[in-house]
Amino acid sequence: MPYIEFQKVSKRYITGDVELLALDEADFFIEKGELAVIVGQSGAGKTTLLNILGGMDRPTDGSVFLDGRDVSKLSNKELALYRRNEIGFVFQFYNLIPNLTAYENVEMAAELVRDPMDCDKLMADVGLEGRKQNFPSQLSGGEQQRTAIARAIAKRPKLLLCDEPTGALDYQTGKSVLKLFQSLSVDKGITVVIITHNSAITAMADRVITLKSGSVSSNIINPNPVSVDLIEW
Amino acid sequence: MRSAFVKTVFRSIKNSFGRFIAIFAIIALGVGFFAGLKATRPSFLQTAQSFFERYRLNDFRLLSTIGIDDEDIEYLSQIDGVSNVEGEYNKAVLVSRIDRAGEIEYEYPYVVDLHSLTSGVNELSLVAGRLPSAPNEIVLDEYVCSSDWIGDTIEISQDDEDDSSEGMAVTQFTVVGLVRSPEYINFKRGTTDVGGGQISFFAYVPREAFDMDYYTQALIYYGTNFEIYSEEYVDYMSSQQEIVENRLEEAVNTRFNDFILESQEEIDDGWNEYNESVQEALDELYDARATLDDSRLQLLDAQAQIDNATQALSEADDHIAAAYEEVNSNFALLETQEQELVEAGAQLSQAYVDIETNRQEATSNLDSLTQNAQDLNDQIEYLTSLLPEGQTTSVEIETANAQLVVVNDGITQANEAISQIDAAQAALDIQNAEYLEGLEEVRIARVQLEEARTQLDINRTTWQNSMNELQISINDYNEGYQEFVDGEQEYFDGVAEFGSSSAEAKRELVNAQMELDKVEEPSVFVLGRDMNQGYVSFENDSSIVDGVATVFPLFFFMIAALVCSTTMQRMVSDERTQIGIMRALGYSEFAIIMKYVTYSGLAAILGGTLGYLGGIRLFPYVIWEVYGMMYGFSGIVFQSDVWVLIVSMLVALTCSVLVTIFTAKAEMACTPADLIRPKAPLPGKRILLERIAIIWRKMKFFQKVSARNIFRFKKRMFMMIVGIAGCTSLVITGFGISDSIKNIVDTQYDRVLKYDLTITFEDSISKSGVIKSITDLDEEYNVEENHVLARREDVTHTGNDLIRDVELIASSDPNVSSIFGLMVDGNSVEWPSFGTVAISSKLADKNNIKAGDSIVFSYGDNGQTVEVQVAYVFDNYIFHYAIMSEETYADLFDEEYKPNTALISIESDNIIDTEYAKLLSDITDVKSWSATSSMRDTFQATMNQLNLVVILIIGCAAALAFIVLFNLDNINISERIREIATLKVLGFSRNETNSYVFRENSILVLLSFVVGIPLGIALHAFVMAQIDMDTVSFVVQILPISYVYSLVTVIVFTIIVELIMHRKIDKIDMAESLKSIE
Ligand SMILES: Nc1ncnc2c1ncn2[C@@H]1O[C@H](COP(=O)(O)OP(=O)(O)OP(=O)(O)O)[C@@H](O)[C@H]1O
Ligand SMILES: [Mg+2]
């Protein structure tokens, strides 16, 4: 059984009279340690898929497996534990706690688990040793995103989920963030799932999944993922 | 444009309905509270006013010591301005209730204040049934009796000590309805000297049911339009009072003078009659005496005659007896003689026999001798013959011769003896003749004696007859004598009776004269409404709320301003982008601000209107319901001043519109370009605490976060603290009020006034008389009690603000401190020394009098005054007292000290106080008595009413806490939705998320306590000063446990809001909230 598997996952939104199928029997899998990129048009259901995978939302139909466990069957409480122990989330808009310093934002996540990563080392890893005591409002977008990444991985998640992590970042910063993901995947063996609109990024992925109006239209393994440094867009 | 503007406003309201409601609610609460409290007193007054107008409560109640008659009424109704004057019969009676089945509920247990119906004044408000239409119909007090009394019979007690049925033409009534009377607007029904003293309820019957010569009282109704209790009313009525008093005096004096003349005439007639009857009685007695004396004389005569007769008869008796004696002795003599004669006869017969015998013997002797001599001679012859023969010898012849000689001698002798016997016979014959003679004599004497005896017997019979006659006359005499004695007794009785009855009659007349002489000029009393207990206490009670009406709403308005400000700030920053675009499109700042002003203004006006309309009804209504126990006389009539509305609205708009303008202006004080860009969440900042490394390092991670958050939103922190501190202080005040009033009644009547009864005796009763009656009563009923004799006087003290009634108690009874607890700051103190007085604390406080100062009391009808030095001020809670020693009293009032009152504390529980007083008043002349328990109950009832105010305050505090907490938590959560969603995504559990959000609240609540507790203490002091009653001094205190209760209460409020907010947090959708910014 693959590490991550979606079995006919559907998500139906009903707004007033309009019924919308954001995911339509999506079927795909990702193997452990892979860096997967999910692409698709706007509205294709990428975010929906990621939210379901991250335990922030439930599918209307179908099952979602992570490491052999059916996530879609978990209770709210179990889901909270699932998010806490297995998932790291990186948002497009960082979502740092404004009232905490960069370091404290990371520390907060670290306090949630039994065996967190060393926060100081982590800050060094994301290149923010010097900005530890700054509040988010005092950090640039890239720095904030890196803080968010540090916060996500401080819990030693099995799975790192990133929804357009570079969307709000400039080219260079975006690149450095992506580099971070690649090294996490390669060096630390963390399974990383990245949503992006930037198809250039697919070059660095082990696996590229394409969504089309709620269904998986392709799930391709990239035999030769390239280093981020080599990618240009 | 206009419609677009309206649309945007309405869309904003729709989109942020919660915020709109928050502003609306807090304004409604503030205005409602303010307007409601402000409207309470006017509403109460209006309610009373309407009731009094409708049922025409008398402006004056007129009494005179000699009653009032129709002429007086007529005279009084000529007074200008008077609308109605009515005479009323009024009497306290004992009644029993008999139900339709004829079952007596209790035998005469009810003391009823029975009135005659009046029209045009003190009319009745019918609650059930109908008004009486026949003399034997009655309507009862609705407050006490229920509708199932209707149809029952009320029977007035007959022949009881209180003469309940005296003056009544009808004593059995059928209950036809239940009524309220304007005379009795509160629950007190008053006291009386009938029955147990406490009136059970009032009742009204038609005038014809009474049978009295005079009206008990007259009622005057003016029908002025003045507001009750208003100065105009008081002024007008005090001017009228004089007029009415003069009128009444005139009318009554005229009648009185006539009465005096009549009475004097009656007494004089009485004297005449008395004198006549005395004369008559005396005459009769004289006659009787004379008759008695006559018969006495007759009796004396009779007595003498009887004595004489007795004497004579007794002598006769002696004579007869002596005669009998003589006859008897003669008889005896005769007997003896006869005896002798018989003996002599016997001797004679014997002697004759003996003589015969002797003769025969002598004869036979002679014969034999002769024979012998013959024989001898024959012999001799023979012998002589023989001699020859010689057979015989001569000797034998000799011997025969010798013998013949002897026999011849013997013959001689025998012849001699016969001659002697013949001589004796002759003597005997003489004797025998004598004897016969004697016998004859005896026979004659016997006859004579027999005759004498017969004569004597005749005499005796005659004597006996006389004797019998005498006896009859003695009996007659005795009878006559007895008659005389009886007659005399009768006479003496008559004399005695005459003496006593004439003395009685005389005494009666003298008494009547004395009474008449004593009859003082009749006194008249004109009592205004200020003498109506219900009327007076209603004024005080209705204004209790007024004092707090200003300060409480202040809190609410302050909170309203804060709520409005934070809400609008949130709103403006929410719509920042929109504002920026509008500004960019060329809308003026004014136009944009107008939108928010309209928004908050609308909320304020709607809230204010609802608050006003609701408040002026709800508050008076609720408090009226609370008062219902004391004053349930009619439904509430709502009344509010226009200025309250204006002030409420102004404040409401200030709190909303003005605050909105300031907030919006501040928010928009940047270029449209800045506005279009999303506003970064309020940046994190280091707080002061972080510089104190020791503490900061020790804090847990989440504590640090909370600490920072608290200071991140300063305005909200402030609002939270003000709100919760306000709430805390309100709750503390609430509990504090309860603490301050809870114990004063107990303290007053357990520790200060320890006596159960105040019994004032008539001046005529001496000190020893009082003591004797009390000890007699104790003995008879086996009561243990403790009493102190004192001089009690009602005096007044004129202070800066008020004239206060003060009860002056003078006593030097060594026992006094066991009855009257004098304490200063909780420590017992000595009775004040000579020349000084101790005064109660409220009297001192109100007039700023301290120990060492002097105080002036007025007393008596003419307002005499005394001035005395204050020894100390003692702890006292209800009413005003002045305490001094007997010597001080005597010195001060310049009169001899004489106790007039017994203060009695009943120790045994076999008798209740009122009963004791009643019994005591049966055996001695009690002027008045009052039971501490009834006063105690009254005060306790009032204090209990205040407890409901406490509940109201705590209720409002809860409302305040809820609005503030909801609003704040709402804003907090909605502003931090992303933050909370992030936490959830990070895997925070439900509890962790909740506590992350609410930990700040908890800290702020604790901080609020720091502010709220002192604030509460201050507010409590303020409120206590406001609800200050003149006769009651509260112990301004908040018990430690009350702080605990208060804090727990606030914490409970907070927890309730948090529990509700948890659901809101649960509802936050992670996926949704993190999608994008805005
Ligand atoms: N809460 C929701 N209610 C209704 N419809 C929704 C909701 N969330 C997403 N959708 C709809 O589901 C579809 C999938 O949305 P989703 O956010 O997954 O798209 P996406 O692929 O992430 O697009 P983008 O690249 O623009 O982020 C869209 O058509 C969207 O409008
Ligand atoms: Mg998306």
Coordinates of N, CA and C in Angstrom, one line a residue, chain B residues 122-273:
Chain B
N122 N -62.6 58.7 50.8 CA -62.2 57.4 51.2 C -63.1 56.3 50.6
E123 N -63.3 56.5 49.3 CA -64.2 55.5 48.7 C -63.4 54.2 48.5
L124 N -64.1 53.1 48.2 CA -63.5 51.8 48.2 C -63.2 51.3 46.8
S125 N -62.1 50.7 46.6 CA -61.8 50.1 45.3 C -62.3 48.6 45.4
L126 N -63.3 48.3 44.6 CA -63.8 47.0 44.7 C -63.0 46.0 44.0
V127 N -62.6 44.9 44.7 CA -61.7 43.9 44.1 C -62.5 42.7 43.7
A128 N -63.5 42.4 44.5 CA -64.3 41.2 44.2 C -65.7 41.4 44.8
G129 N -66.7 40.8 44.2 CA -68.1 40.9 44.8 C -68.7 42.3 44.5
R130 N -69.4 42.8 45.5 CA -70.0 44.1 45.3 C -70.0 44.8 46.6
L131 N -70.4 46.1 46.6 CA -70.4 46.9 47.8 C -71.7 46.6 48.6
P132 N -71.7 46.8 49.9 CA -72.9 46.6 50.7 C -74.1 47.4 50.2
S133 N -75.3 46.8 50.2 CA -76.5 47.6 49.9 C -77.5 47.5 51.0
A134 N -77.2 46.7 52.0 CA -78.1 46.6 53.2 C -77.3 46.7 54.4
P135 N -77.9 47.2 55.5 CA -77.1 47.4 56.8 C -76.4 46.1 57.2
N136 N -76.9 45.0 56.8 CA -76.2 43.7 57.4 C -75.3 43.1 56.3
E137 N -74.8 44.0 55.5 CA -73.8 43.5 54.5 C -72.4 44.2 54.8
I138 N -71.4 43.5 54.5 CA -70.0 44.0 54.9 C -69.1 43.7 53.7
V139 N -68.1 44.6 53.6 CA -67.0 44.3 52.6 C -65.7 44.3 53.4
L140 N -64.8 43.4 53.0 CA -63.6 43.1 53.8 C -62.3 43.5 53.1
D141 N -61.3 43.6 53.8 CA -60.0 44.0 53.4 C -59.4 42.9 52.4
E142 N -59.2 43.4 51.2 CA -58.7 42.4 50.2 C -57.3 41.9 50.5
Y143 N -56.5 42.7 51.2 CA -55.1 42.3 51.4 C -55.0 41.1 52.3
V144 N -56.0 40.9 53.2 CA -56.0 39.8 54.2 C -57.0 38.7 53.8
C145 N -58.2 39.1 53.3 CA -59.2 38.1 53.1 C -59.2 37.7 51.7
S146 N -59.6 36.5 51.4 CA -59.6 36.0 50.0 C -61.1 35.9 49.6
S147 N -61.3 35.7 48.3 CA -62.6 35.8 47.8 C -63.5 34.6 48.3
D148 N -62.9 33.6 48.8 CA -63.8 32.6 49.4 C -64.5 33.0 50.7
W149 N -64.2 34.2 51.1 CA -64.9 34.7 52.3 C -66.3 35.2 51.9
I150 N -66.4 35.5 50.6 CA -67.7 36.1 50.2 C -68.8 35.1 50.4
G151 N -69.9 35.6 51.0 CA -71.0 34.7 51.3 C -70.9 34.2 52.7
D152 N -69.8 34.3 53.4 CA -69.7 34.0 54.8 C -70.3 35.0 55.7
T153 N -70.4 34.7 56.9 CA -71.0 35.6 57.9 C -69.9 36.1 58.8
I154 N -70.0 37.4 59.1 CA -69.0 38.0 60.0 C -69.9 38.3 61.3
E155 N -69.5 37.8 62.4 CA -70.3 38.1 63.6 C -69.5 38.8 64.6
I156 N -70.0 39.9 65.1 CA -69.3 40.7 66.1 C -69.5 40.1 67.5
S157 N -68.5 40.0 68.2 CA -68.5 39.4 69.5 C -69.5 40.1 70.4
Q158 N -70.2 39.3 71.2 CA -71.2 39.8 72.1 C -70.6 39.7 73.5
D159 N -70.9 40.7 74.3 CA -70.6 40.7 75.7 C -69.1 40.4 76.0
D160 N -68.2 40.9 75.2 CA -66.8 40.7 75.6 C -66.3 41.9 76.3
E161 N -65.1 41.7 76.9 CA -64.6 42.8 77.7 C -64.5 44.1 76.9
D162 N -64.3 44.0 75.7 CA -64.1 45.2 74.9 C -65.4 45.8 74.4
D163 N -66.5 45.2 74.8 CA -67.8 45.8 74.4 C -67.9 45.9 72.8
S164 N -67.5 44.9 72.2 CA -67.4 44.9 70.7 C -68.8 45.3 70.1
S165 N -69.9 44.8 70.7 CA -71.1 45.0 70.0 C -71.8 46.3 70.5
E166 N -71.2 47.0 71.4 CA -71.7 48.3 71.9 C -71.7 49.3 70.7
G167 N -72.8 50.0 70.6 CA -72.8 51.0 69.5 C -73.1 50.4 68.2
M168 N -73.4 49.1 68.1 CA -73.7 48.5 66.9 C -75.2 48.2 66.8
A169 N -75.8 48.5 65.7 CA -77.2 48.2 65.5 C -77.3 46.8 64.9
V170 N -76.3 46.4 64.2 CA -76.3 45.1 63.5 C -75.0 44.4 64.0
T171 N -75.1 43.1 64.3 CA -73.9 42.4 64.7 C -73.6 41.2 63.9
Q172 N -74.4 40.9 62.9 CA -74.2 39.8 62.0 C -74.2 40.3 60.6
F173 N -73.2 40.1 59.9 CA -73.1 40.6 58.5 C -72.8 39.5 57.5
T174 N -73.3 39.7 56.3 CA -72.9 38.8 55.2 C -71.8 39.5 54.4
V175 N -70.7 38.7 54.1 CA -69.7 39.3 53.3 C -70.1 39.3 51.9
V176 N -70.1 40.5 51.3 CA -70.5 40.6 49.9 C -69.4 41.0 49.0
G177 N -68.2 41.5 49.5 CA -67.2 41.8 48.6 C -65.9 42.0 49.3
L178 N -64.8 42.2 48.5 CA -63.5 42.5 49.0 C -63.1 43.9 48.4
V179 N -62.4 44.7 49.2 CA -62.1 46.0 48.8 C -60.7 46.4 49.2
R180 N -60.2 47.5 48.5 CA -59.1 48.2 49.0 C -59.5 49.5 49.4
S181 N -58.8 50.1 50.4 CA -59.2 51.4 50.9 C -58.0 52.3 50.7
P182 N -58.2 53.6 50.3 CA -57.0 54.5 50.2 C -56.4 54.8 51.5
E183 N -57.2 54.5 52.6 CA -56.6 54.7 53.9 C -55.5 53.8 54.3
Y184 N -55.6 52.6 53.7 CA -54.6 51.6 54.0 C -53.8 51.2 52.8
I185 N -52.8 52.0 52.5 CA -52.1 51.6 51.2 C -50.9 50.7 51.5
N186 N -50.4 50.6 52.7 CA -49.4 49.6 52.9 C -50.0 48.5 53.8
F187 N -49.1 47.5 54.1 CA -49.6 46.3 54.7 C -50.0 46.5 56.2
K188 N -49.6 47.6 56.8 CA -49.8 47.8 58.2 C -51.3 48.1 58.4
R189 N -51.9 47.5 59.4 CA -53.3 47.7 59.7 C -53.4 48.5 61.0
G190 N -52.3 48.7 61.7 CA -52.4 49.5 62.9 C -52.6 48.7 64.1
T191 N -52.7 49.4 65.2 CA -52.9 48.8 66.5 C -54.2 49.4 67.2
T192 N -54.6 48.7 68.2 CA -55.8 49.1 68.9 C -55.7 48.6 70.3
D193 N -56.6 49.1 71.2 CA -56.6 48.5 72.5 C -57.6 47.4 72.7
V194 N -58.1 46.9 71.6 CA -59.1 45.8 71.6 C -58.4 44.5 71.3
G195 N -58.8 43.5 71.9 CA -58.3 42.2 71.6 C -56.8 42.1 71.8
G196 N -56.1 41.5 70.9 CA -54.6 41.3 71.0 C -53.9 42.6 70.7
G197 N -54.6 43.6 70.3 CA -53.9 44.9 70.0 C -53.5 45.1 68.6
Q198 N -53.3 44.0 67.8 CA -52.9 44.2 66.4 C -54.2 44.0 65.6
I199 N -54.4 45.0 64.7 CA -55.6 44.9 63.9 C -55.4 43.8 62.8
S200 N -56.4 42.9 62.6 CA -56.2 41.9 61.6 C -56.5 42.4 60.2
F201 N -57.7 43.0 60.1 CA -58.0 43.6 58.8 C -59.1 44.7 59.0
F202 N -59.3 45.4 57.9 CA -60.4 46.4 58.1 C -61.6 45.9 57.4
A203 N -62.8 46.6 57.7 CA -64.0 46.2 57.0 C -64.9 47.4 57.0
Y204 N -65.8 47.4 56.0 CA -66.7 48.6 55.9 C -68.1 48.1 55.9
V205 N -69.0 48.8 56.6 CA -70.4 48.4 56.6 C -71.2 49.7 56.4
P206 N -72.4 49.6 56.0 CA -73.2 50.8 55.9 C -73.4 51.5 57.2
R207 N -73.6 52.8 57.2 CA -73.7 53.6 58.4 C -74.8 53.1 59.3
E208 N -75.9 52.6 58.7 CA -77.0 52.1 59.6 C -76.7 51.0 60.5
A209 N -75.6 50.3 60.2 CA -75.2 49.2 61.0 C -74.7 49.7 62.4
F210 N -74.4 51.0 62.4 CA -73.9 51.5 63.7 C -75.1 52.1 64.5
D211 N -74.9 52.2 65.8 CA -75.9 52.9 66.6 C -75.2 53.7 67.6
M212 N -74.7 54.8 67.1 CA -73.9 55.7 68.0 C -74.5 57.1 67.9
D213 N -74.3 57.9 69.0 CA -74.8 59.2 69.0 C -74.0 60.1 68.1
Y214 N -72.7 59.9 68.1 CA -71.9 60.8 67.4 C -71.0 60.0 66.4
Y215 N -70.6 60.7 65.4 CA -69.6 60.1 64.5 C -68.3 60.0 65.2
T216 N -67.5 59.0 65.0 CA -66.2 58.9 65.6 C -65.2 59.9 65.0
Q217 N -65.4 60.2 63.7 CA -64.5 61.1 63.0 C -65.2 61.7 61.8
A218 N -64.6 62.7 61.3 CA -65.0 63.3 60.1 C -63.9 63.3 59.1
L219 N -64.2 63.1 57.8 CA -63.2 63.0 56.8 C -63.4 64.2 55.8
I220 N -62.3 64.8 55.5 CA -62.4 65.9 54.6 C -61.6 65.7 53.4
Y221 N -62.2 65.9 52.2 CA -61.5 65.7 51.0 C -61.6 67.0 50.2
Y222 N -60.5 67.5 49.8 CA -60.4 68.8 49.1 C -60.5 68.6 47.6
G223 N -59.8 67.6 47.1 CA -59.8 67.4 45.6 C -58.9 68.4 45.0
T224 N -57.8 68.7 45.6 CA -56.8 69.6 44.9 C -56.1 68.9 43.8
N225 N -55.5 69.6 43.0 CA -54.7 69.0 41.9 C -53.2 68.9 42.2
F226 N -52.9 69.3 43.5 CA -51.5 69.2 43.8 C -51.0 67.8 43.8
E227 N -49.7 67.7 43.4 CA -49.1 66.4 43.5 C -48.9 65.9 44.9
I228 N -49.1 64.7 45.2 CA -49.0 64.2 46.5 C -47.5 64.4 47.0
Y229 N -47.4 64.7 48.2 CA -46.1 64.9 48.9 C -45.4 66.2 48.4
S230 N -46.0 66.8 47.4 CA -45.3 68.0 46.8 C -45.4 69.2 47.9
E231 N -44.5 70.1 47.7 CA -44.4 71.2 48.6 C -45.7 72.0 48.6
E232 N -46.3 72.1 47.4 CA -47.5 72.9 47.2 C -48.6 72.2 48.0
Y233 N -48.7 70.9 47.9 CA -49.7 70.2 48.7 C -49.5 70.4 50.2
V234 N -48.3 70.2 50.6 CA -48.0 70.3 52.0 C -48.3 71.8 52.5
D235 N -47.9 72.8 51.7 CA -48.1 74.2 52.1 C -49.6 74.4 52.2
Y236 N -50.3 74.0 51.1 CA -51.7 74.3 51.1 C -52.4 73.7 52.2
M237 N -52.1 72.4 52.5 CA -52.8 71.7 53.5 C -52.4 72.2 54.9
S238 N -51.2 72.7 55.1 CA -50.9 73.2 56.4 C -51.6 74.5 56.6
S239 N -51.9 75.3 55.6 CA -52.7 76.5 55.8 C -54.1 76.1 56.0
Q240 N -54.6 75.0 55.4 CA -56.0 74.6 55.6 C -56.2 74.0 56.9
Q241 N -55.1 73.4 57.4 CA -55.3 72.7 58.7 C -55.7 73.6 59.8
E242 N -55.2 74.8 59.8 CA -55.6 75.8 60.8 C -57.0 76.1 60.7
I243 N -57.4 76.4 59.4 CA -58.8 76.8 59.2 C -59.7 75.7 59.7
V244 N -59.4 74.5 59.3 CA -60.3 73.3 59.7 C -60.3 73.2 61.2
E245 N -59.1 73.3 61.8 CA -59.0 73.2 63.2 C -59.9 74.2 63.9
N246 N -59.8 75.4 63.5 CA -60.7 76.5 64.1 C -62.1 76.2 63.9
R247 N -62.5 75.8 62.8 CA -63.9 75.5 62.5 C -64.4 74.4 63.4
L248 N -63.6 73.3 63.5 CA -64.0 72.2 64.2 C -64.1 72.5 65.7
E249 N -63.1 73.3 66.1 CA -63.1 73.8 67.5 C -64.4 74.5 67.8
E250 N -64.7 75.5 66.9 CA -66.0 76.3 67.1 C -67.2 75.3 67.3
A251 N -67.3 74.5 66.3 CA -68.5 73.6 66.2 C -68.5 72.8 67.5
V252 N -67.4 72.2 67.8 CA -67.4 71.3 69.0 C -67.6 72.1 70.3
N253 N -67.0 73.2 70.4 CA -67.1 74.0 71.6 C -68.6 74.4 71.9
T254 N -69.3 74.8 70.8 CA -70.7 75.2 71.0 C -71.4 74.0 71.6
R255 N -71.2 72.9 70.9 CA -71.9 71.7 71.4 C -71.4 71.3 72.8
F256 N -70.2 71.5 73.1 CA -69.7 71.2 74.4 C -70.3 72.0 75.4
N257 N -70.4 73.3 75.2 CA -71.0 74.2 76.2 C -72.4 73.8 76.5
D258 N -73.2 73.5 75.4 CA -74.5 73.0 75.6 C -74.5 71.8 76.5
F259 N -73.6 71.0 76.2 CA -73.5 69.7 76.9 C -73.2 69.9 78.3
I260 N -72.3 70.8 78.6 CA -71.9 71.1 80.0 C -73.1 71.6 80.7
L261 N -73.8 72.6 80.1 CA -75.0 73.1 80.8 C -76.0 72.0 81.0
E262 N -76.3 71.2 80.1 CA -77.2 70.1 80.2 C -76.8 69.2 81.3
S263 N -75.5 68.9 81.3 CA -75.0 67.9 82.3 C -75.1 68.5 83.7
Q264 N -74.8 69.8 83.8 CA -74.9 70.4 85.1 C -76.3 70.4 85.6
E265 N -77.3 70.7 84.7 CA -78.7 70.6 85.0 C -79.0 69.2 85.5
E266 N -78.6 68.3 84.8 CA -78.8 66.9 85.1 C -78.3 66.6 86.5
I267 N -77.1 67.0 86.8 CA -76.6 66.8 88.1 C -77.4 67.5 89.2
D268 N -77.7 68.7 88.9 CA -78.5 69.5 89.9 C -79.9 68.8 90.1
D269 N -80.5 68.4 89.1 CA -81.7 67.6 89.2 C -81.5 66.4 90.1
G270 N -80.4 65.8 89.8 CA -80.0 64.6 90.5 C -79.9 64.9 92.0
W271 N -79.3 66.1 92.3 CA -79.2 66.5 93.8 C -80.6 66.6 94.4
N272 N -81.4 67.3 93.7 CA -82.8 67.6 94.2 C -83.5 66.3 94.5
E273 N -83.4 65.4 93.5 CA -84.1 64.1 93.6 C -83.5 63.4 94.8

